[in-house]
Each structure stands twice: as C-alpha cells, then as structure tokens.
Coordinates of C-alpha atoms and ligand atoms in Angstrom, one line a residue:
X72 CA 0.0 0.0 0.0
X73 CA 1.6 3.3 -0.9
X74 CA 0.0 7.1 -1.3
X75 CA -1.7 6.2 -4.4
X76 CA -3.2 3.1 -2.9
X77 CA -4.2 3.9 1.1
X78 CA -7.8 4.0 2.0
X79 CA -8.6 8.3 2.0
X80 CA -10.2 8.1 5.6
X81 CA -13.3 10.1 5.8
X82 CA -14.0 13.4 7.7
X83 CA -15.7 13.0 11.4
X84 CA -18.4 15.9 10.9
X85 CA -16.9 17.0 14.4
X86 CA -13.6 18.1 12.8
X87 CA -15.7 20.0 10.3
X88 CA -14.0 23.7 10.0
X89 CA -17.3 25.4 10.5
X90 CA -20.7 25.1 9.1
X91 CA -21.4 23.3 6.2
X92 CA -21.0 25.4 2.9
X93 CA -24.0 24.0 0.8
X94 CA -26.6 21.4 1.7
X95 CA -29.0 19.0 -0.8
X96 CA -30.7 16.3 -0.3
X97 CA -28.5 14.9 -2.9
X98 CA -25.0 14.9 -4.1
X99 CA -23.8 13.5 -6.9
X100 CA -19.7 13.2 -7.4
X101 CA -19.0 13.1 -10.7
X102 CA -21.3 14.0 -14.2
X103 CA -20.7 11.3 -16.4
X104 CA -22.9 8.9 -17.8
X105 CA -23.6 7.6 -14.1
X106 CA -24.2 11.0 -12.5
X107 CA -26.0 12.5 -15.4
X108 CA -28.8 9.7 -14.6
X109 CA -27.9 9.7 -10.7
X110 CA -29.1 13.3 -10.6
X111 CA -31.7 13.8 -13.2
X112 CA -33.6 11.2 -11.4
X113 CA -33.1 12.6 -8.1
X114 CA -34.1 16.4 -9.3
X115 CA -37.2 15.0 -11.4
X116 CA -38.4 12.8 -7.8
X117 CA -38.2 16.3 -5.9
X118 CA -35.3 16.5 -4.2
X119 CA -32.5 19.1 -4.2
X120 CA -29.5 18.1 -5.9
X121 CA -26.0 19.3 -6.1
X122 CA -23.7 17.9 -8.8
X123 CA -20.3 17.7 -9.1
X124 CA -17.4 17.4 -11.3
X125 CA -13.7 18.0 -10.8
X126 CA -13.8 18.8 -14.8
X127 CA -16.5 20.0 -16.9
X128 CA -18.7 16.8 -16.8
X129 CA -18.8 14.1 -19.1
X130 CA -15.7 12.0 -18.1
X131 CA -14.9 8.5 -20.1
X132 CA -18.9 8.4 -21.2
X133 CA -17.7 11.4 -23.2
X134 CA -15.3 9.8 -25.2
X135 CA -16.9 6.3 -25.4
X136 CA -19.0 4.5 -28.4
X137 CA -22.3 5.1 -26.5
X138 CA -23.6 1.5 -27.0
X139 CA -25.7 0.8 -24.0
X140 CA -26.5 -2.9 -23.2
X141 CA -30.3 -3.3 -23.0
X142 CA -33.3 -5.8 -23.6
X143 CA -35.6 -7.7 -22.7
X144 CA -37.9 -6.7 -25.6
X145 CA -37.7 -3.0 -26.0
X146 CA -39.8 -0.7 -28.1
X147 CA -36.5 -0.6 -30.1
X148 CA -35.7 -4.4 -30.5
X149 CA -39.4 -4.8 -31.3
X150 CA -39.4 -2.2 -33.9
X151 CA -36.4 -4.3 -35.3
X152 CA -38.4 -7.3 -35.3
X153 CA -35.8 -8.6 -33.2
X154 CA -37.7 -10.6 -30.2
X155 CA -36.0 -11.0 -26.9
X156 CA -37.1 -11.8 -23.0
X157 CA -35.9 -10.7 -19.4
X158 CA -35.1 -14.5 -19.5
X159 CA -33.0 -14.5 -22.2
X160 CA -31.3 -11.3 -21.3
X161 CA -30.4 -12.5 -17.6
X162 CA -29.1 -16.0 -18.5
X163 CA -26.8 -14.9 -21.5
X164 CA -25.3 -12.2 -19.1
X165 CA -24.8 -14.5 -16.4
X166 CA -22.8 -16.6 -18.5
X167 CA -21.3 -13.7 -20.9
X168 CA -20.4 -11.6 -17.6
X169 CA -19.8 -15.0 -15.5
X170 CA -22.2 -13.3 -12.7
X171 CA -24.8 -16.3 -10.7
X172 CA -28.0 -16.4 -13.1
X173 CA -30.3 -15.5 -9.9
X174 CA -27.4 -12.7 -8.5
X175 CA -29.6 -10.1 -7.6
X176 CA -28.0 -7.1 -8.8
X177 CA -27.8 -8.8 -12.9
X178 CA -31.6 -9.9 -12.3
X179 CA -32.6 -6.2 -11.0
X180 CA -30.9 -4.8 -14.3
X181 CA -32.1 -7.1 -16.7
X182 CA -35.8 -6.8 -14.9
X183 CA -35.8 -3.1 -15.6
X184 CA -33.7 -2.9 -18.6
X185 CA -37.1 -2.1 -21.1
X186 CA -38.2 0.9 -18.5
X187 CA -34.3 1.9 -18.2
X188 CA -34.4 2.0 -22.1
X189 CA -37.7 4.2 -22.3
X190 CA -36.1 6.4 -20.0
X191 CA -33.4 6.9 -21.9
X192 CA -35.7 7.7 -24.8
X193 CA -37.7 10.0 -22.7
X194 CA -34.8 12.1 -21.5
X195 CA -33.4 12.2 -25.4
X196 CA -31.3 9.5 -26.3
X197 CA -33.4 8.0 -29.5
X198 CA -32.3 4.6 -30.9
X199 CA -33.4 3.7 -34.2
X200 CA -35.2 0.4 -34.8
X201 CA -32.9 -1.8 -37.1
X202 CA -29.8 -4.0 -37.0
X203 CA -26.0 -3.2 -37.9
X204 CA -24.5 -6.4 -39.1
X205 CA -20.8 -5.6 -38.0
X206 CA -20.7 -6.6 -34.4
X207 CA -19.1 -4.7 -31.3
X208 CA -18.7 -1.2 -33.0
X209 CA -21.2 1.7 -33.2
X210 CA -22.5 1.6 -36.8
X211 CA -21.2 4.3 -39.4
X212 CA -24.8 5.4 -40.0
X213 CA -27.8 5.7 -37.2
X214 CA -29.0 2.2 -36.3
X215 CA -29.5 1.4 -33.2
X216 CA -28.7 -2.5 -32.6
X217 CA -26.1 -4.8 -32.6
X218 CA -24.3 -7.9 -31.1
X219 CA -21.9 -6.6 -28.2
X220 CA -21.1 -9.4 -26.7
X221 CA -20.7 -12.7 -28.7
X222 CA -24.3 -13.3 -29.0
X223 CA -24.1 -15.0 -32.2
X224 CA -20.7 -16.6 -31.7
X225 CA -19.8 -19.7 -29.6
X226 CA -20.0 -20.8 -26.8
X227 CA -22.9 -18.3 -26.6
X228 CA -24.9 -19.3 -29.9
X229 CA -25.3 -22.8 -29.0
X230 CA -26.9 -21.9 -25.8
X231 CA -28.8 -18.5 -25.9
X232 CA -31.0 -18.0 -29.5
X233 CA -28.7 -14.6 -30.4
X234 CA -30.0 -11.4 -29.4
X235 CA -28.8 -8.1 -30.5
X236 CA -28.9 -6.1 -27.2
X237 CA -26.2 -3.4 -27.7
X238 CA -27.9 -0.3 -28.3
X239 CA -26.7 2.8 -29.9
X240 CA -27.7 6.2 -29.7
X241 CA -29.4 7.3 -33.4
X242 CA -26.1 9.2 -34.2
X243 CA -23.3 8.1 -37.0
X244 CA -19.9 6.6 -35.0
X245 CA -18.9 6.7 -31.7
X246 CA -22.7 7.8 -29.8
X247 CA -20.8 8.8 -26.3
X248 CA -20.9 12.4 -26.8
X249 CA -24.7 12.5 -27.9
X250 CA -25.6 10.6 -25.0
X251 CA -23.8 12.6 -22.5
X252 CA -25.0 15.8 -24.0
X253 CA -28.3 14.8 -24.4
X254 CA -28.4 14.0 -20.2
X255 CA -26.7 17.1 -19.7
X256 CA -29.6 18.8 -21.3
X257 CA -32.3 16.9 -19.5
X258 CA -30.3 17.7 -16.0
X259 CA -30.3 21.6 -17.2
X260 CA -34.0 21.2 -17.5
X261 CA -34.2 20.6 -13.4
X262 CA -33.6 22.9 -10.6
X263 CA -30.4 20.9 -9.7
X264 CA -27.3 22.6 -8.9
X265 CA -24.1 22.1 -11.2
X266 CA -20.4 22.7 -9.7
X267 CA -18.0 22.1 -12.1
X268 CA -14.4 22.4 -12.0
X269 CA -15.3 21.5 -7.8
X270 CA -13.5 18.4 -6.7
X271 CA -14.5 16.1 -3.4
X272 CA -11.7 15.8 -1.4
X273 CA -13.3 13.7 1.5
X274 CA -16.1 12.2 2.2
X275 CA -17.8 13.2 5.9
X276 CA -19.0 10.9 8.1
X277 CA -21.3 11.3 11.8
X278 CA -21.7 8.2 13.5
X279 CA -21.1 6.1 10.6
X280 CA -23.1 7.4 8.3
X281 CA -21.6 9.7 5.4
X282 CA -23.6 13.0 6.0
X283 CA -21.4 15.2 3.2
X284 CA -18.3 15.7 1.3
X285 CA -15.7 18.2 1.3
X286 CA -14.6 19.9 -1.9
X287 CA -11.9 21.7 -3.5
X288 CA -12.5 24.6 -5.6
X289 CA -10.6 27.9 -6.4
X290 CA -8.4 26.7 -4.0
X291 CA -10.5 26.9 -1.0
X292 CA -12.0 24.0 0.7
X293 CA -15.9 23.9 1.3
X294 CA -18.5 21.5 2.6
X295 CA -21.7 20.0 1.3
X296 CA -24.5 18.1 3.0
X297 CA -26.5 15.7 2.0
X298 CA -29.2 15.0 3.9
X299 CA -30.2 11.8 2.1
X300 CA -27.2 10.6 0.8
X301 CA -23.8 10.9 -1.5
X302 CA -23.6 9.3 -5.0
X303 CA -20.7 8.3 -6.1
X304 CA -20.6 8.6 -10.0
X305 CA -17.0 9.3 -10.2
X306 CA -15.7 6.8 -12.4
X307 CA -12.8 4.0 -11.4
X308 CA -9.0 3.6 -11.7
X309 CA -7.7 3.5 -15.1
X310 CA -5.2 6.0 -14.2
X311 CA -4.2 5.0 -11.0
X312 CA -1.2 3.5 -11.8
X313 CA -0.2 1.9 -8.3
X314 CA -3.9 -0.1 -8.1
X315 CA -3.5 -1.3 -11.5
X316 CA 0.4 -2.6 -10.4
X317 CA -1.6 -4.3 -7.7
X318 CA -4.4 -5.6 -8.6
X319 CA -4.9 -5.9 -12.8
X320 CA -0.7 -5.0 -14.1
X321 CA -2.0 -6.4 -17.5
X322 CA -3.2 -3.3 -18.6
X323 CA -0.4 -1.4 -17.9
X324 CA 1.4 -3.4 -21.2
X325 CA -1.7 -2.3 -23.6
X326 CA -1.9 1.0 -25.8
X327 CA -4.4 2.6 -24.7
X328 CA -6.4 2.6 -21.0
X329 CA -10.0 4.2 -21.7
X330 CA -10.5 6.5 -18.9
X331 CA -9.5 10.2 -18.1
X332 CA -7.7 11.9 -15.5
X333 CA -10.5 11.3 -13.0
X334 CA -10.0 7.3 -13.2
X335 CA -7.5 7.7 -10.2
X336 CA -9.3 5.6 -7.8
X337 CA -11.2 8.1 -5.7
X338 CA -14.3 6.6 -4.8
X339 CA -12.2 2.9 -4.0
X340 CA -9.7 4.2 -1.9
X341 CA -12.2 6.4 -0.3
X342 CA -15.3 3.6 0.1
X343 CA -12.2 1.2 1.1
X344 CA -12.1 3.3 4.1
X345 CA -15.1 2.5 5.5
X346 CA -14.9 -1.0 5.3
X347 CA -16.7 -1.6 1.5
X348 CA -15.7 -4.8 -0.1
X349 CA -14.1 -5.2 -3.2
X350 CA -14.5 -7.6 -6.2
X351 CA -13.5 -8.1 -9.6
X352 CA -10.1 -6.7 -9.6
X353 CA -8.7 -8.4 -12.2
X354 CA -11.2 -8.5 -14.2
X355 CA -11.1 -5.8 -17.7
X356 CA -12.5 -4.8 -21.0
X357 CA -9.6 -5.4 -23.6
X358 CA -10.7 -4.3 -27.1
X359 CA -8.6 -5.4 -29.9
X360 CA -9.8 -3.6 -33.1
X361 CA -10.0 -6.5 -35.7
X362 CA -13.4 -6.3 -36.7
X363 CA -15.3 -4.2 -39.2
X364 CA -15.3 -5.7 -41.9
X365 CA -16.3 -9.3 -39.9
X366 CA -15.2 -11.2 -43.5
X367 CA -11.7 -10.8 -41.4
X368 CA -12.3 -13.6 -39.3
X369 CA -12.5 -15.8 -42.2
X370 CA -8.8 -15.7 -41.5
X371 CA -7.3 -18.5 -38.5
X372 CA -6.1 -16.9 -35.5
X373 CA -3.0 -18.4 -33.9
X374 CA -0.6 -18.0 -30.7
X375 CA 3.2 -17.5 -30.3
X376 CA 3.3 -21.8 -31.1
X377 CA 1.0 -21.4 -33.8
X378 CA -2.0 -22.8 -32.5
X379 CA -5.2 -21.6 -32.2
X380 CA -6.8 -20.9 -29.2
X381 CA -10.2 -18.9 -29.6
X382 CA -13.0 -18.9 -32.1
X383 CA -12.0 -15.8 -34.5
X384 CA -16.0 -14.6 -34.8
X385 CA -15.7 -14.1 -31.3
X386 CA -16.7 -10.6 -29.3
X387 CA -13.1 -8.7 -29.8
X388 CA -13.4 -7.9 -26.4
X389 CA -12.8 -11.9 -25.7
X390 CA -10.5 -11.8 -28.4
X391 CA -8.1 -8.9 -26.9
X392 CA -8.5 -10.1 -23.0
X393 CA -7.6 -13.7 -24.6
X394 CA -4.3 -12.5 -26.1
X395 CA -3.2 -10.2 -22.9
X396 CA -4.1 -12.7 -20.4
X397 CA -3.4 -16.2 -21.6
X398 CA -1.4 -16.0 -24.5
X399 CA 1.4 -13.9 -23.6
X400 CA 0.3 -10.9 -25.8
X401 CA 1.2 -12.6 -29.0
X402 CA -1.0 -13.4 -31.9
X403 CA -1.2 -13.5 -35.5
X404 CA -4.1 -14.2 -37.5
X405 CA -3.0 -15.5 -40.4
X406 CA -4.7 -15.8 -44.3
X407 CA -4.8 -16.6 -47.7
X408 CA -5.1 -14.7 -51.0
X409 CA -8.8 -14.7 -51.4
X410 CA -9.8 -13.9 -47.9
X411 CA -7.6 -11.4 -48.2
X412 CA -8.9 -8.1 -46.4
X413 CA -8.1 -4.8 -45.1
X414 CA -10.3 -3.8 -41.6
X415 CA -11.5 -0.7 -40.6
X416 CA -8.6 0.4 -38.5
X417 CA -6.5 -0.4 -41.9
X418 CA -4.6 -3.7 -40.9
X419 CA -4.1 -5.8 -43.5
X420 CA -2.1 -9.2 -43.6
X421 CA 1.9 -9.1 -44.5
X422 CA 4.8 -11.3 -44.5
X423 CA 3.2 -12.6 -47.9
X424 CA 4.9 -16.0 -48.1
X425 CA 4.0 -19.1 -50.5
X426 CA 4.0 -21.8 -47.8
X427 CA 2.7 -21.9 -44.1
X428 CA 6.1 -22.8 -43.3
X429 CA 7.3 -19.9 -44.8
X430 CA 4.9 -17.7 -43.2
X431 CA 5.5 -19.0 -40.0
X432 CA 9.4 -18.6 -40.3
X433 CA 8.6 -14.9 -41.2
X434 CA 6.2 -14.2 -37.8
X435 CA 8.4 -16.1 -35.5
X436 CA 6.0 -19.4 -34.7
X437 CA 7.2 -23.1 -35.2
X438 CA 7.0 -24.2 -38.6
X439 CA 5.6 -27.5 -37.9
X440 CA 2.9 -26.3 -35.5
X441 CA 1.4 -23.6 -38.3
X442 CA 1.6 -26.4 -40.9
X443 CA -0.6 -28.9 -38.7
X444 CA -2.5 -26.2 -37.3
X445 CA -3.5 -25.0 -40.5
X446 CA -3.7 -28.9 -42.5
X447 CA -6.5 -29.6 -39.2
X448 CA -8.4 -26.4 -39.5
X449 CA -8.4 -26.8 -43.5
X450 CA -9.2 -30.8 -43.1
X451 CA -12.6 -29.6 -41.3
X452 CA -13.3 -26.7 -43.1
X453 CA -13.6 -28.8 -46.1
X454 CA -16.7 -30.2 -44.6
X455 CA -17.8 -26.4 -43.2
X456 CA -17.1 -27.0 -39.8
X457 CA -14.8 -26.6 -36.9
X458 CA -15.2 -28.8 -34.1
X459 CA -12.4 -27.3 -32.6
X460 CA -13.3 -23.8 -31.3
X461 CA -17.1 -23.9 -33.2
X462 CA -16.6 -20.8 -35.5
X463 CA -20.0 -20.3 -37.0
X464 CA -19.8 -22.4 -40.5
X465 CA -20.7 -19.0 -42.2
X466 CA -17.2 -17.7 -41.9
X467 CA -15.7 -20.8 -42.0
X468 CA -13.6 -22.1 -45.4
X469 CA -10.5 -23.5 -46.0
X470 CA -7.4 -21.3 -46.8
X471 CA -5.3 -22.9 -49.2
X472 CA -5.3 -20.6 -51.8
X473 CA -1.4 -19.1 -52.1
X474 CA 0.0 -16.8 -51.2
X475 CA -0.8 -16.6 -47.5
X476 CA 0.2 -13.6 -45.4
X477 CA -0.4 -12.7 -41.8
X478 CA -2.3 -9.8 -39.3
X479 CA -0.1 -8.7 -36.2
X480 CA -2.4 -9.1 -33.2
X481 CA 0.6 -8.5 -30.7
X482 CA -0.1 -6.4 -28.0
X483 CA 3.4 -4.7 -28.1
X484 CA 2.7 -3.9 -31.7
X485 CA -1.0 -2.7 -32.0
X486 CA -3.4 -0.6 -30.1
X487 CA -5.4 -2.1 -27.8
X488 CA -8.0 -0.6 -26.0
X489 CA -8.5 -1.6 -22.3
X490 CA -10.1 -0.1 -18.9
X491 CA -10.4 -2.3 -15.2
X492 CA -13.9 -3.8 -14.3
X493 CA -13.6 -4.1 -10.7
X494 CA -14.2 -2.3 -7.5
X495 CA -16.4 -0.9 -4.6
X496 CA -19.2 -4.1 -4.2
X497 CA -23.0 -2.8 -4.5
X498 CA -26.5 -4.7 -3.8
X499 CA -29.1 -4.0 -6.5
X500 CA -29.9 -0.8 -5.3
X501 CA -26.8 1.0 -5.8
X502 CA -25.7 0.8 -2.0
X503 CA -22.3 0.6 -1.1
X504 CA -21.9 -3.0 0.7
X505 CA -19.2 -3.7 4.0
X506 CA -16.9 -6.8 3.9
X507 CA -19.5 -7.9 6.7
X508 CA -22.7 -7.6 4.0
X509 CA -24.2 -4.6 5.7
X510 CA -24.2 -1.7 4.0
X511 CA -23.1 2.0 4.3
X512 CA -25.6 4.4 5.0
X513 CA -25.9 7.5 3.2
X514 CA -23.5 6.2 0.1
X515 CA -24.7 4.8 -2.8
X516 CA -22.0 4.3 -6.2
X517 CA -22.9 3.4 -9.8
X518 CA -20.6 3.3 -12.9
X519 CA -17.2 3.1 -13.1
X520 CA -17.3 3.9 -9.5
X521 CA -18.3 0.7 -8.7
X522 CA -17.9 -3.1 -9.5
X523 CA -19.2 -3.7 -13.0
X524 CA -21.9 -6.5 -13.4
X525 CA -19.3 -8.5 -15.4
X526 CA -17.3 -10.6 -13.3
X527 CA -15.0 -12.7 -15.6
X528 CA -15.9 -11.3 -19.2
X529 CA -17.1 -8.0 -20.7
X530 CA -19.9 -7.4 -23.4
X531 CA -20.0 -3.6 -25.1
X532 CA -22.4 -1.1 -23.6
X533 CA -22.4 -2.8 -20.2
X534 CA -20.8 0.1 -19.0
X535 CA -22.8 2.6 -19.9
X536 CA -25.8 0.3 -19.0
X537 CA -25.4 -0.4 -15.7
X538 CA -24.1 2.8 -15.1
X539 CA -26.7 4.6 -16.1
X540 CA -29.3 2.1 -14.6
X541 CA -27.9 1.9 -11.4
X542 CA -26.9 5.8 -10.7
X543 CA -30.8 6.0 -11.1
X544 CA -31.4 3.6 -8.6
X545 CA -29.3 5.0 -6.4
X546 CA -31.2 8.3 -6.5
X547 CA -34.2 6.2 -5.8
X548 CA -32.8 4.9 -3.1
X549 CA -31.2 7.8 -1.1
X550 CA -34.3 9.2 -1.4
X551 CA -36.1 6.1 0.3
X552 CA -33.7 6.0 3.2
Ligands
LIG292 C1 -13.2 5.1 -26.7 C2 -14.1 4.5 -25.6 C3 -15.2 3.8 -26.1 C4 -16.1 3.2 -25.1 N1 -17.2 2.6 -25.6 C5 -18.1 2.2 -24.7 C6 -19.4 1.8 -25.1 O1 -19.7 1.9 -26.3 N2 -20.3 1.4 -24.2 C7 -20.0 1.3 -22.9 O2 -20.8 0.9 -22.1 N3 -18.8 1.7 -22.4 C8 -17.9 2.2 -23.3 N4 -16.7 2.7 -22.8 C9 -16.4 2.7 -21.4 C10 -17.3 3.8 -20.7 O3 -17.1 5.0 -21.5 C11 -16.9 4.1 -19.3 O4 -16.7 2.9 -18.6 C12 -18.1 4.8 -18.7 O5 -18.3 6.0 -19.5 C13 -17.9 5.2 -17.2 O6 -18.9 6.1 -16.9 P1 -19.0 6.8 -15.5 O7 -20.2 7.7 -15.5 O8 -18.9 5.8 -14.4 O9 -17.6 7.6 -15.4 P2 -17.2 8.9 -16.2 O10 -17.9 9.1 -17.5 O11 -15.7 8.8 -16.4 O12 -17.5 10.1 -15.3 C14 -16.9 10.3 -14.1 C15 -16.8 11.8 -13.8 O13 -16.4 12.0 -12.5 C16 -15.5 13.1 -12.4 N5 -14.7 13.0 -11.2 C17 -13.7 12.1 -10.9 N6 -13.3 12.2 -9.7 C18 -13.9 13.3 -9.1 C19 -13.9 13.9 -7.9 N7 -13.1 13.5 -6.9 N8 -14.7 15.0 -7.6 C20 -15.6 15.4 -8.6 N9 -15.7 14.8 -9.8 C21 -14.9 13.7 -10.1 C22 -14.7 13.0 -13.7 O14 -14.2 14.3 -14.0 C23 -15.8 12.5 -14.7 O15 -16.4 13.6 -15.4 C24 -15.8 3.3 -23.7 C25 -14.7 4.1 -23.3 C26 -13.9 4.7 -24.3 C27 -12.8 5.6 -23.8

C-alpha cells in the first residue's frame, strides 16, 4: 500500500471547520454517464441536488461508443423485429459476464432494462429500430442494434438463441458524446445545482453514516450536506497506476487505457475506508480492433506456437482479453489470398509467403505447428465446420489458396484498447456493501465507480448500462432512506 493506494479516511463531521458550505438532499460526485442519470432522477423525484465534477462533466462516457446494453424486448428491439425476454437477457449475461444467473443485482438490471431503455428515450437519447450487421462497434450510419457481446458466436450461440442487445444512440460513429450531451440537457431542465471544476476531497461521516463531502475549488476548501445521501458517479482507476500494479498490471502493457484523469481511484480508496468490499479486480474490457469488416475472421487466428486458441467470430473484447491474459500478448491471425482483407482500423495481412512454413518462419512461430495447425483447420473446413473452437460455419472455409500472409495481433505492436472492471461491491440498489454484507448508509456508487456487473468477461455497452441504470437507482434509493 503506498500514497496512491491507502484507504482516503473520511471526515468525522466533528472536525468540520465550521458550518457546512451548501446542503441538498443529494449529491452526486461526478457528471458522467452515471451522475447524469444519478441526478436527473433525483431532481425530477423532488429533491434538491447538487452535482459535481472536478472537470467539466462528461468524463470517459464522453469519449466512449455510447452502445448501452439493454433488452428484454424494447420498443426498439421490437421495432427491429428482433424478439428478446428478461429470461433471455439475464441468462446470456450470467454466463457472458460470469455473474450467478439468480445474482440479484444482474436480475434487478435485466428486470428493468425495457423501462431503463424508455427512460433513456424520454430524456433524449433516441435509438433507431434496425440492426447493424458488423458486431461490437457503433454503426457508421444511425442504427440502433447490434451484437456486443458474442451473442451470435460460440459458446454463446449454442446456448442462448442470439440477441442483438447493444444499443446505440441514433447518431453516426462513436454515440458517447450524444448521449452525454443529451443528459446534460435533460439535468439543465431541473432545478439541480451544477459545480463544475469543484473536486470532493473527502467524504464526511457522523456516526457512521456519510452526512457530506468536502470539496476543493478555487483553492478553497468547502463543505456540502447531503441529507439523504452521496452518489458516487466518479468513475474508477484506469489511471491510477499503483492499483492497477496491484491488482490488474496487464493493462499497464496495452496501448491505450479508456478513462480520463479522474480514473484515479477516488471513490475505491475512499469507500475502502469505511470498510466496503471489493470484487473483480482483475477482471477488464480489452478491445482489440480486428473487426469491421467481420469477413476478417475468415482468417485462423493463432498463438506465439502457432495454435489456435479462440474462435475468430468471437466478441473482440474476448478476443483482446484472450491474447493479454493467456497468451502472452502474442498473436497472429493468419490468411490466404482470397480472404484477403483490409479492416476498418486499416490492418491488412503481410509477410506474404508461398507456404505456411514460410509464413511462420517470417512471424516467429514453429513451422511444424502452423503447418498442422492450418492442415487440421483446413481438413474440417472442407466439410464447413470446426469442431475445434465452433466458429459459426458461415465464416468458415478453408485457406489454401497461395500466397498466405499474416495480421499482427501482438499487444506490443497494436493498439489495444482496455479499462479495469472491478471495484467498490454494491446490492441491487446502488448501496455501497461492508466486507460484513451490511451496508453503508448514506453512500450509494454506480458506474465506473463501482464493480461492474461482469465478473470474468465484458460485453459492449455494459458500462454505460449499468451505469446509467444503477446511478438511477441510487437516487431512488437515497431518497427512500
Ligand atoms: C473510446 C471508448 C469507447 C467506449 N465505448 C463504450 C461503449 O460503447 N459502451 C460502454 O458501455 N462503455 C464504453 N466505454 C467505457 C465507458 O465509457 C466508461 O466505462 C463509462 O463512461 C464510465 O462512466 P462513469 O459515469 O462511471 O464515469 P465517467 O464518465 O468517467 O464520469 C466520471 C466523472 O467524475 C468526475 N470525477 C472524478 N473524480 C472526481 C472527484 N473527486 N470529484 C468530482 N468529480 C470527479 C470526472 O471528471 C468525470 O467527469 C468506452 C470508453 C472509451 C474511452
């Protein structure tokens, strides 16, 4: 433990230096995704609300794609003619996010996911009724759904009839902007109070409960109560490069960690304080940009021996926490001449050899292994298939059509795209939960600020989902207690 690290001990309200500065009912840290919903639901139930960001507002959700994970059978799905259940929903997450089917924060989310989605709708953020094809990216145009999380690939497919449940907000590319900005305008249409450029120092505590915060701005230190309870929407700890050391160093070898400045851990080291368990701490999103156009996973992907390991139609977020985690960063997926094809990010496959052998001399893999590895794969692609890893038989054809070249997929060489999953544990409605299973009154934490619902894996738009979903609930909540 070290001064990045160290539980920030909370305030005793007796050691306050004078009388509070401000007072809500509510105070949300942080106005990204999370707090954007956190407050708007709080100011539209009645309360008084005082929101805060260290920056502008906006944070990661800012910068992101915008897909948000949703269904169940929303207005949009259905106007897709996509069907879908709660049922459905809850037991493909439990085994996409590796959560217990009948854990009751997944159930709460996936239970409310078609009234979270009309919310959305009804604060702004449209989504447009009809399918993208190219999984796990936000579409170039406006439509609003596609796989985010394997659906349609194994082991998933066999399983769980494939859903499209990543939702995108009707605007072309990367949606995380419009979504932000359209919250931002539905807060601006409540009587809640917006501090930006305030940072919260400290959380304050009286007789265990947390009863305000203390805040930095213009380089004086003030105080804010909240009567019913703190929020924390204040993202996680991308950037704090001491946790990550500790508890997930894998990401400190990839290109790119998705976060901002205000990932440095905050809300953990804080909530750690007062005894709130922790989960998930090794557990990330790694992206690795392969797909658009999906025809590239027509190619075989293969390790630093030249085997494969991993269905290529697979989520890329599988694909990229594959690589980092259990195959030493290195892979290659490798080609032939008439599946050549260049993706979206403008990779294309080199080292344009005659043989396998040859190829596999070039990339630095055994020889032997790339030639068997590729004579098995070819053997049952003859026949459509591939018993081995179950790539779906529609991208599935043998490659033995000279010259053959190979993709880098190494993690020293390409960008990679990463952020950590775990953190502060909370129950199903947003409250912050003790090693012991009580819970802290007065503190709630949604988003990045908090343990993500995926526990082993990631799917797209979960962030912004449960995020979203559960700083509402939390508003709910504080104003319950
Ligand atoms: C390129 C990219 C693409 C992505 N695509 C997707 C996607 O399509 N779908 C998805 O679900 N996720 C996506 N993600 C991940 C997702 O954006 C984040 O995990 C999510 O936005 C986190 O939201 P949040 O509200 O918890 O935190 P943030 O949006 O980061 O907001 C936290 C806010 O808290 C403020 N803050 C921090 N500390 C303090 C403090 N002490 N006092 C006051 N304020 C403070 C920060 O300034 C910030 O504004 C993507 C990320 C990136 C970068």
């Amino acid at each position: 433990m070290n001064d990045q690290t160290a539980p920030i001990p909370p305030l005793d309200i007796s050691e306050l230096d004078g009388d509070w500065t401000h007072r809500a009912d509510v105070v949300v840290v942080g106005l990204g995704a999370a707090g954007l919903a956190a407050s708007i639901e709080a100011a539209e139930r009645g309360a008084s609300v005082i929101a805060l960001d260290r920056s502008g507002g906006g944070g990661t959700s800012a910068n992101a794609g915008g897909i948000v994970y949703l269904g169940g059978g929303t207005s949009t799905q259905i106007g897709a003619g996509l069907a879908d259940t709660t049922e459905e929903m809850q037991a493909f997450l439990a085994e996409a996010l590796g959560r217990p089917v009948d854990d009751s924060r997944l159930a709460a989310y996936c239970s409310g996911s078609i009234e979270h989605h009309d919310w959305l709708v009804d604060h702004g953020v449209p989504f447009e009724p009809a399918f993208w094809p190219e999984p796990g990216m936000e579409p170039p145009g406006t439509e609003g759904l596609i796989y985010s999380g394997g659906e349609d690939a194994s082991p998933y497919r066999e399983r769980h009839r494939p859903v499209a449940r990543g939702h995108v907000p009707a605007t072309p590319n990367a949606a995380g902007w419009f979504l932000v900005e359209r919250l931002r305008n539905a807060l601006e249409a409540t009587n809640a109070q917006i501090l930006v450029d305030h940072r919260v120092e400290r959380l304050v505590v009286d007789g265990g409960r947390v009863v305000g915060v203390t805040v930095k701005a213009d380089g004086q230190t003030i105080s804010i109560a909240a009567d019913k309870g703190v929020v924390l929407a204040c993202g996680g700890w991308a950037y704090n490069e001491a946790l990550l050391a500790e508890h997930a160093p894998k990401l400190l070898e990839i290109s790119w960690r998705l976060g901002t400045d205000g990932d440095d851990g905050w809300a953990l080291r804080s909530t750690q304080a007062l005894g709130a368990a922790i989960e998930g701490m090794d557990v990330m999103e790694v992206a690795v940009p392969l797909t658009p156009p999906r025809e590239v996973v027509r190619g075989v992907i293969v390790n630093g021996n030249g085997e494969r390991f991993i269905n290529e139609d697979t989520y890329f977020g599988h694909l990229g926490q594959s690589i980092l985690a259990e195959q030493e960063g290195v892979a290659w997926l490798v080609t032939d001449e008439p599946r050549y094809v260049v993706n979206r990010m403008g990779m294309r496959a080199e080292n344009v050899c005659e043989t396998w052998e040859e190829l596999a001399t070039e990339i630095g893999v055994p020889a032997e292994r790339l030639a068997a590895t590729m004579a098995a794969y070819n053997e049952a692609a003859a026949r459509g298939e591939d018993p081995a890893f179950g790539k779906a038989p529609e991208w599935v054809a043998p490659l033995d059509v000279a010259p053959f070249g190979a993709i880098d997929l190494r993690v020293a060489t390409i960008l990679y795209a990463g952020f950590p999953l775990g953190g502060t544990v909370i129950d199903e409605f947003a409250r912050v939960v003790r090693t012991d299973g009580t819970t802290v009154r007065g503190l709630f934490a949604a988003g990045r600020a908090a343990s993500s619902l995926a526990l082993a894996r990631y799917c797209s738009g979960i962030s912004l989902g449960e995020g979203t979903f559960f700083g509402r609930r939390a508003a709910v909540e504080a104003l319950r207690d």
